[in-house]
Tab-separated table of C-alpha atoms and ligand atoms in Angstrom:
chain	number	residue	atom	x	y	z
A	1	MET	CA	95.795	-40.322	-31.928
A	2	GLN	CA	99.299	-41.217	-32.898
A	3	ASN	CA	100.712	-44.716	-32.456
A	4	LEU	CA	101.908	-46.200	-29.192
A	5	ILE	CA	104.953	-48.393	-29.746
A	6	LEU	CA	106.089	-51.007	-27.224
A	7	ILE	CA	109.740	-52.005	-27.204
A	8	GLY	CA	111.718	-54.170	-24.812
A	9	PHE	CA	113.436	-57.471	-24.310
A	10	MET	CA	111.896	-60.809	-25.272
A	11	GLY	CA	109.439	-61.772	-22.558
A	12	ALA	CA	108.980	-58.195	-21.293
A	13	GLY	CA	105.260	-58.416	-22.083
A	14	LYS	CA	105.071	-56.290	-25.254
A	15	THR	CA	102.516	-58.507	-26.974
A	16	SER	CA	100.268	-59.208	-23.964
A	17	VAL	CA	100.310	-55.615	-22.741
A	18	GLY	CA	99.892	-54.321	-26.307
A	19	LYS	CA	96.822	-56.483	-26.974
A	20	TYR	CA	95.264	-55.403	-23.698
A	21	LEU	CA	95.985	-51.733	-24.416
A	22	ALA	CA	94.517	-51.947	-27.899
A	23	HIS	CA	91.396	-53.618	-26.536
A	24	LYS	CA	91.028	-50.996	-23.820
A	25	THR	CA	91.554	-47.971	-26.071
A	26	GLY	CA	89.905	-49.236	-29.248
A	27	MET	CA	93.180	-48.772	-31.102
A	28	THR	CA	94.361	-51.360	-33.624
A	29	PHE	CA	96.911	-53.923	-32.424
A	30	VAL	CA	99.899	-54.557	-34.673
A	31	ASP	CA	102.715	-56.989	-33.937
A	32	THR	CA	105.743	-56.644	-36.214
A	33	ASP	CA	106.742	-60.301	-35.820
A	34	GLU	CA	103.212	-61.381	-36.776
A	35	ARG	CA	103.269	-59.120	-39.845
A	36	ILE	CA	106.634	-60.505	-40.941
A	37	VAL	CA	105.442	-64.096	-40.464
A	38	ALA	CA	102.263	-63.389	-42.456
A	39	GLU	CA	104.127	-61.602	-45.253
A	40	GLN	CA	106.879	-64.199	-45.539
A	41	GLY	CA	104.623	-67.195	-44.982
A	42	MET	CA	107.261	-68.543	-42.572
A	43	GLU	CA	107.749	-68.628	-38.811
A	44	ILE	CA	110.481	-66.402	-37.326
A	45	ALA	CA	112.643	-69.407	-36.384
A	46	ALA	CA	112.415	-70.722	-39.961
A	47	ILE	CA	113.410	-67.321	-41.403
A	48	PHE	CA	116.467	-67.239	-39.129
A	49	GLU	CA	117.348	-70.814	-39.991
A	50	LYS	CA	116.965	-70.450	-43.751
A	51	TYR	CA	118.230	-66.904	-44.365
A	52	GLY	CA	120.037	-65.835	-41.174
A	53	GLU	CA	119.631	-62.974	-38.715
A	54	PRO	CA	120.765	-60.063	-41.007
A	55	TYR	CA	118.030	-61.000	-43.480
A	56	PHE	CA	115.421	-60.919	-40.696
A	57	ARG	CA	116.760	-57.525	-39.553
A	58	ASP	CA	116.355	-56.201	-43.111
A	59	LEU	CA	112.746	-57.417	-43.101
A	60	GLU	CA	112.195	-55.531	-39.839
A	61	THR	CA	113.619	-52.274	-41.255
A	62	ASP	CA	111.624	-52.644	-44.466
A	63	LEU	CA	108.434	-53.156	-42.468
A	64	LEU	CA	109.092	-50.120	-40.255
A	65	GLU	CA	109.636	-47.998	-43.385
A	66	ARG	CA	106.253	-49.088	-44.738
A	67	MET	CA	104.544	-48.556	-41.408
A	68	GLN	CA	105.411	-44.847	-41.598
A	69	THR	CA	102.597	-44.519	-44.113
A	70	ASP	CA	100.288	-47.494	-43.521
A	71	THR	CA	99.946	-47.541	-39.724
A	72	GLU	CA	98.132	-45.069	-37.488
A	73	ASN	CA	96.072	-45.087	-34.329
A	74	SER	CA	97.709	-48.399	-33.444
A	75	VAL	CA	99.403	-50.076	-30.522
A	76	ILE	CA	102.506	-51.578	-32.095
A	77	SER	CA	104.442	-54.359	-30.406
A	78	VAL	CA	107.866	-54.818	-31.998
A	79	GLY	CA	110.369	-57.680	-31.872
A	80	GLY	CA	112.919	-57.385	-29.065
A	81	GLY	CA	115.784	-56.739	-31.476
A	82	MET	CA	114.066	-54.015	-33.496
A	83	PRO	CA	115.730	-51.069	-31.681
A	84	VAL	CA	119.245	-52.449	-32.201
A	85	ARG	CA	119.691	-50.713	-35.570
A	86	GLU	CA	120.090	-46.965	-35.398
A	87	ARG	CA	117.849	-46.495	-38.444
A	88	ASN	CA	115.118	-48.509	-36.720
A	89	ARG	CA	115.351	-46.355	-33.616
A	90	GLU	CA	114.723	-43.277	-35.761
A	91	LEU	CA	111.851	-44.974	-37.569
A	92	LEU	CA	110.281	-46.139	-34.295
A	93	ARG	CA	110.365	-42.640	-32.821
A	94	SER	CA	108.809	-41.120	-35.891
A	95	LEU	CA	105.900	-43.589	-35.652
A	96	GLY	CA	104.702	-42.248	-32.295
A	97	CYS	CA	105.290	-42.528	-28.567
A	98	VAL	CA	107.882	-45.247	-27.895
A	99	VAL	CA	107.459	-47.028	-24.547
A	100	TRP	CA	110.166	-49.314	-23.200
A	101	LEU	CA	108.722	-52.150	-21.108
A	102	LEU	CA	111.456	-53.076	-18.681
A	103	ALA	CA	111.593	-56.317	-16.688
A	104	SER	CA	114.323	-57.867	-14.555
A	105	LYS	CA	116.439	-60.774	-15.748
A	106	ALA	CA	114.619	-63.073	-13.308
A	107	THR	CA	111.211	-62.074	-14.721
A	108	ILE	CA	112.448	-62.485	-18.302
A	109	LEU	CA	113.978	-65.894	-17.567
A	110	GLY	CA	110.754	-67.080	-15.963
A	111	ARG	CA	108.840	-66.158	-19.114
A	112	VAL	CA	111.181	-67.324	-21.878
A	113	SER	CA	112.569	-70.573	-20.514
A	114	GLY	CA	111.213	-73.610	-22.285
A	115	ASP	CA	110.162	-71.512	-25.298
A	116	GLY	CA	111.682	-72.861	-28.494
A	117	THR	CA	110.301	-70.150	-30.800
A	118	ARG	CA	112.996	-67.522	-30.160
A	119	PRO	CA	116.153	-68.187	-32.189
A	120	MET	CA	118.171	-65.519	-30.337
A	121	LEU	CA	117.819	-67.645	-27.201
A	122	SER	CA	118.318	-71.116	-28.596
A	123	GLY	CA	121.345	-73.221	-27.724
A	124	GLY	CA	123.816	-72.868	-24.875
A	125	ASP	CA	123.279	-71.372	-21.480
A	126	LEU	CA	119.987	-69.456	-21.500
A	127	GLU	CA	120.794	-67.292	-18.503
A	128	ALA	CA	124.161	-66.245	-19.957
A	129	ARG	CA	122.560	-65.391	-23.294
A	130	VAL	CA	119.787	-63.357	-21.724
A	131	GLU	CA	122.267	-61.546	-19.511
A	132	ARG	CA	124.588	-60.673	-22.405
A	133	LEU	CA	121.821	-59.533	-24.749
A	134	MET	CA	120.138	-57.485	-22.017
A	135	ARG	CA	123.450	-55.778	-21.291
A	136	GLU	CA	124.144	-55.125	-24.991
A	137	ARG	CA	120.697	-53.722	-25.620
A	138	GLU	CA	119.996	-51.620	-22.562
A	139	ALA	CA	121.486	-48.375	-23.909
A	140	LEU	CA	119.788	-48.931	-27.271
A	141	TYR	CA	116.345	-49.349	-25.713
A	142	ARG	CA	116.984	-46.256	-23.633
A	143	ASP	CA	117.979	-44.329	-26.737
A	144	ALA	CA	114.883	-45.414	-28.679
A	145	ALA	CA	112.342	-44.813	-25.915
A	146	HIS	CA	110.377	-41.724	-24.976
A	147	LEU	CA	109.193	-43.452	-21.778
A	148	MET	CA	110.312	-46.365	-19.655
A	149	ILE	CA	107.929	-48.483	-17.563
A	150	GLN	CA	109.222	-50.930	-14.970
A	151	THR	CA	106.852	-53.907	-15.140
A	152	ASP	CA	108.205	-56.250	-12.465
A	153	GLY	CA	105.401	-57.194	-10.094
A	154	LEU	CA	102.696	-55.736	-12.336
A	155	ASN	CA	100.088	-57.883	-14.047
A	156	ILE	CA	99.099	-57.199	-17.667
A	157	ALA	CA	96.256	-54.818	-16.790
A	158	GLU	CA	98.388	-52.900	-14.278
A	159	ALA	CA	101.257	-52.575	-16.751
A	160	ALA	CA	98.859	-51.415	-19.485
A	161	ASP	CA	97.244	-48.832	-17.190
A	162	THR	CA	100.671	-47.527	-16.218
A	163	VAL	CA	101.671	-47.227	-19.882
A	164	LEU	CA	98.508	-45.307	-20.680
A	165	ARG	CA	98.848	-42.983	-17.695
A	166	GLU	CA	102.484	-42.173	-18.475
A	167	ALA	CA	101.882	-41.836	-22.216
A	168	ARG	CA	99.089	-39.348	-21.535
A	169	LYS	CA	101.419	-37.288	-19.350
A	170	PHE	CA	103.718	-37.287	-22.315
A	171	ARG	CA	100.907	-35.375	-24.084
A	172	TYR	CA	99.863	-38.501	-25.872
B	1	S3P	C1	114.039	-61.111	-31.216
B	1	S3P	C2	112.828	-61.041	-30.566
B	1	S3P	C3	111.629	-61.724	-31.048
B	1	S3P	C4	111.680	-61.878	-32.568
B	1	S3P	C5	112.949	-62.568	-32.968
B	1	S3P	C6	114.203	-61.795	-32.525
B	1	S3P	C7	115.216	-60.427	-30.623
B	1	S3P	O1	110.446	-60.993	-30.692
B	1	S3P	O2	111.576	-60.645	-33.217
B	1	S3P	O3	112.950	-63.850	-32.423
B	1	S3P	O4	116.253	-60.287	-31.308
B	1	S3P	O5	115.120	-60.000	-29.444
B	1	S3P	P1	109.881	-60.935	-29.167
B	1	S3P	O6	110.618	-59.836	-28.467
B	1	S3P	O7	108.433	-60.609	-29.365
B	1	S3P	O8	110.107	-62.263	-28.556
């Protein structure tokens, strides 16, 4: 089976739904942020602080390039900003079926507030930041995705089942 790739905004549930899906299907779970942290020996926030966002984005692209040959039969959860680069969108789509987990601003805010581990959301007015980034990224997520799943009101198991059902329809 090819890979199933979960994209979407921070707090959309990519990691929780991805872990559940991997467990349910017996596929391997891969989280790009976790791989970057393990390879760099630094937390994401520390990478941003020490080297800046463009450096982190280069690490993401480099990892996606390598995953073309070292990752299969996996559920892959990617960082929320991964689809922003055009090259990354191409690389994501060539890895397998790309599923966009969509959640409303209210759902996202409920999940990310009080979390200090996400540098893209630190400082200033959280709601304004989330709103701006969601607006900037919407068309990019749409462009990267083969499928979109609205997850508001769904628990992790329900969202995962919906992903699987829709991905199978997609001849997955
Ligand atoms: C980011 C999302 C984060 C992580 C980094 C940047 C983003 O991943 O990659 O903090 O730009 O949206 P999650 O979506 O898993 O929080």
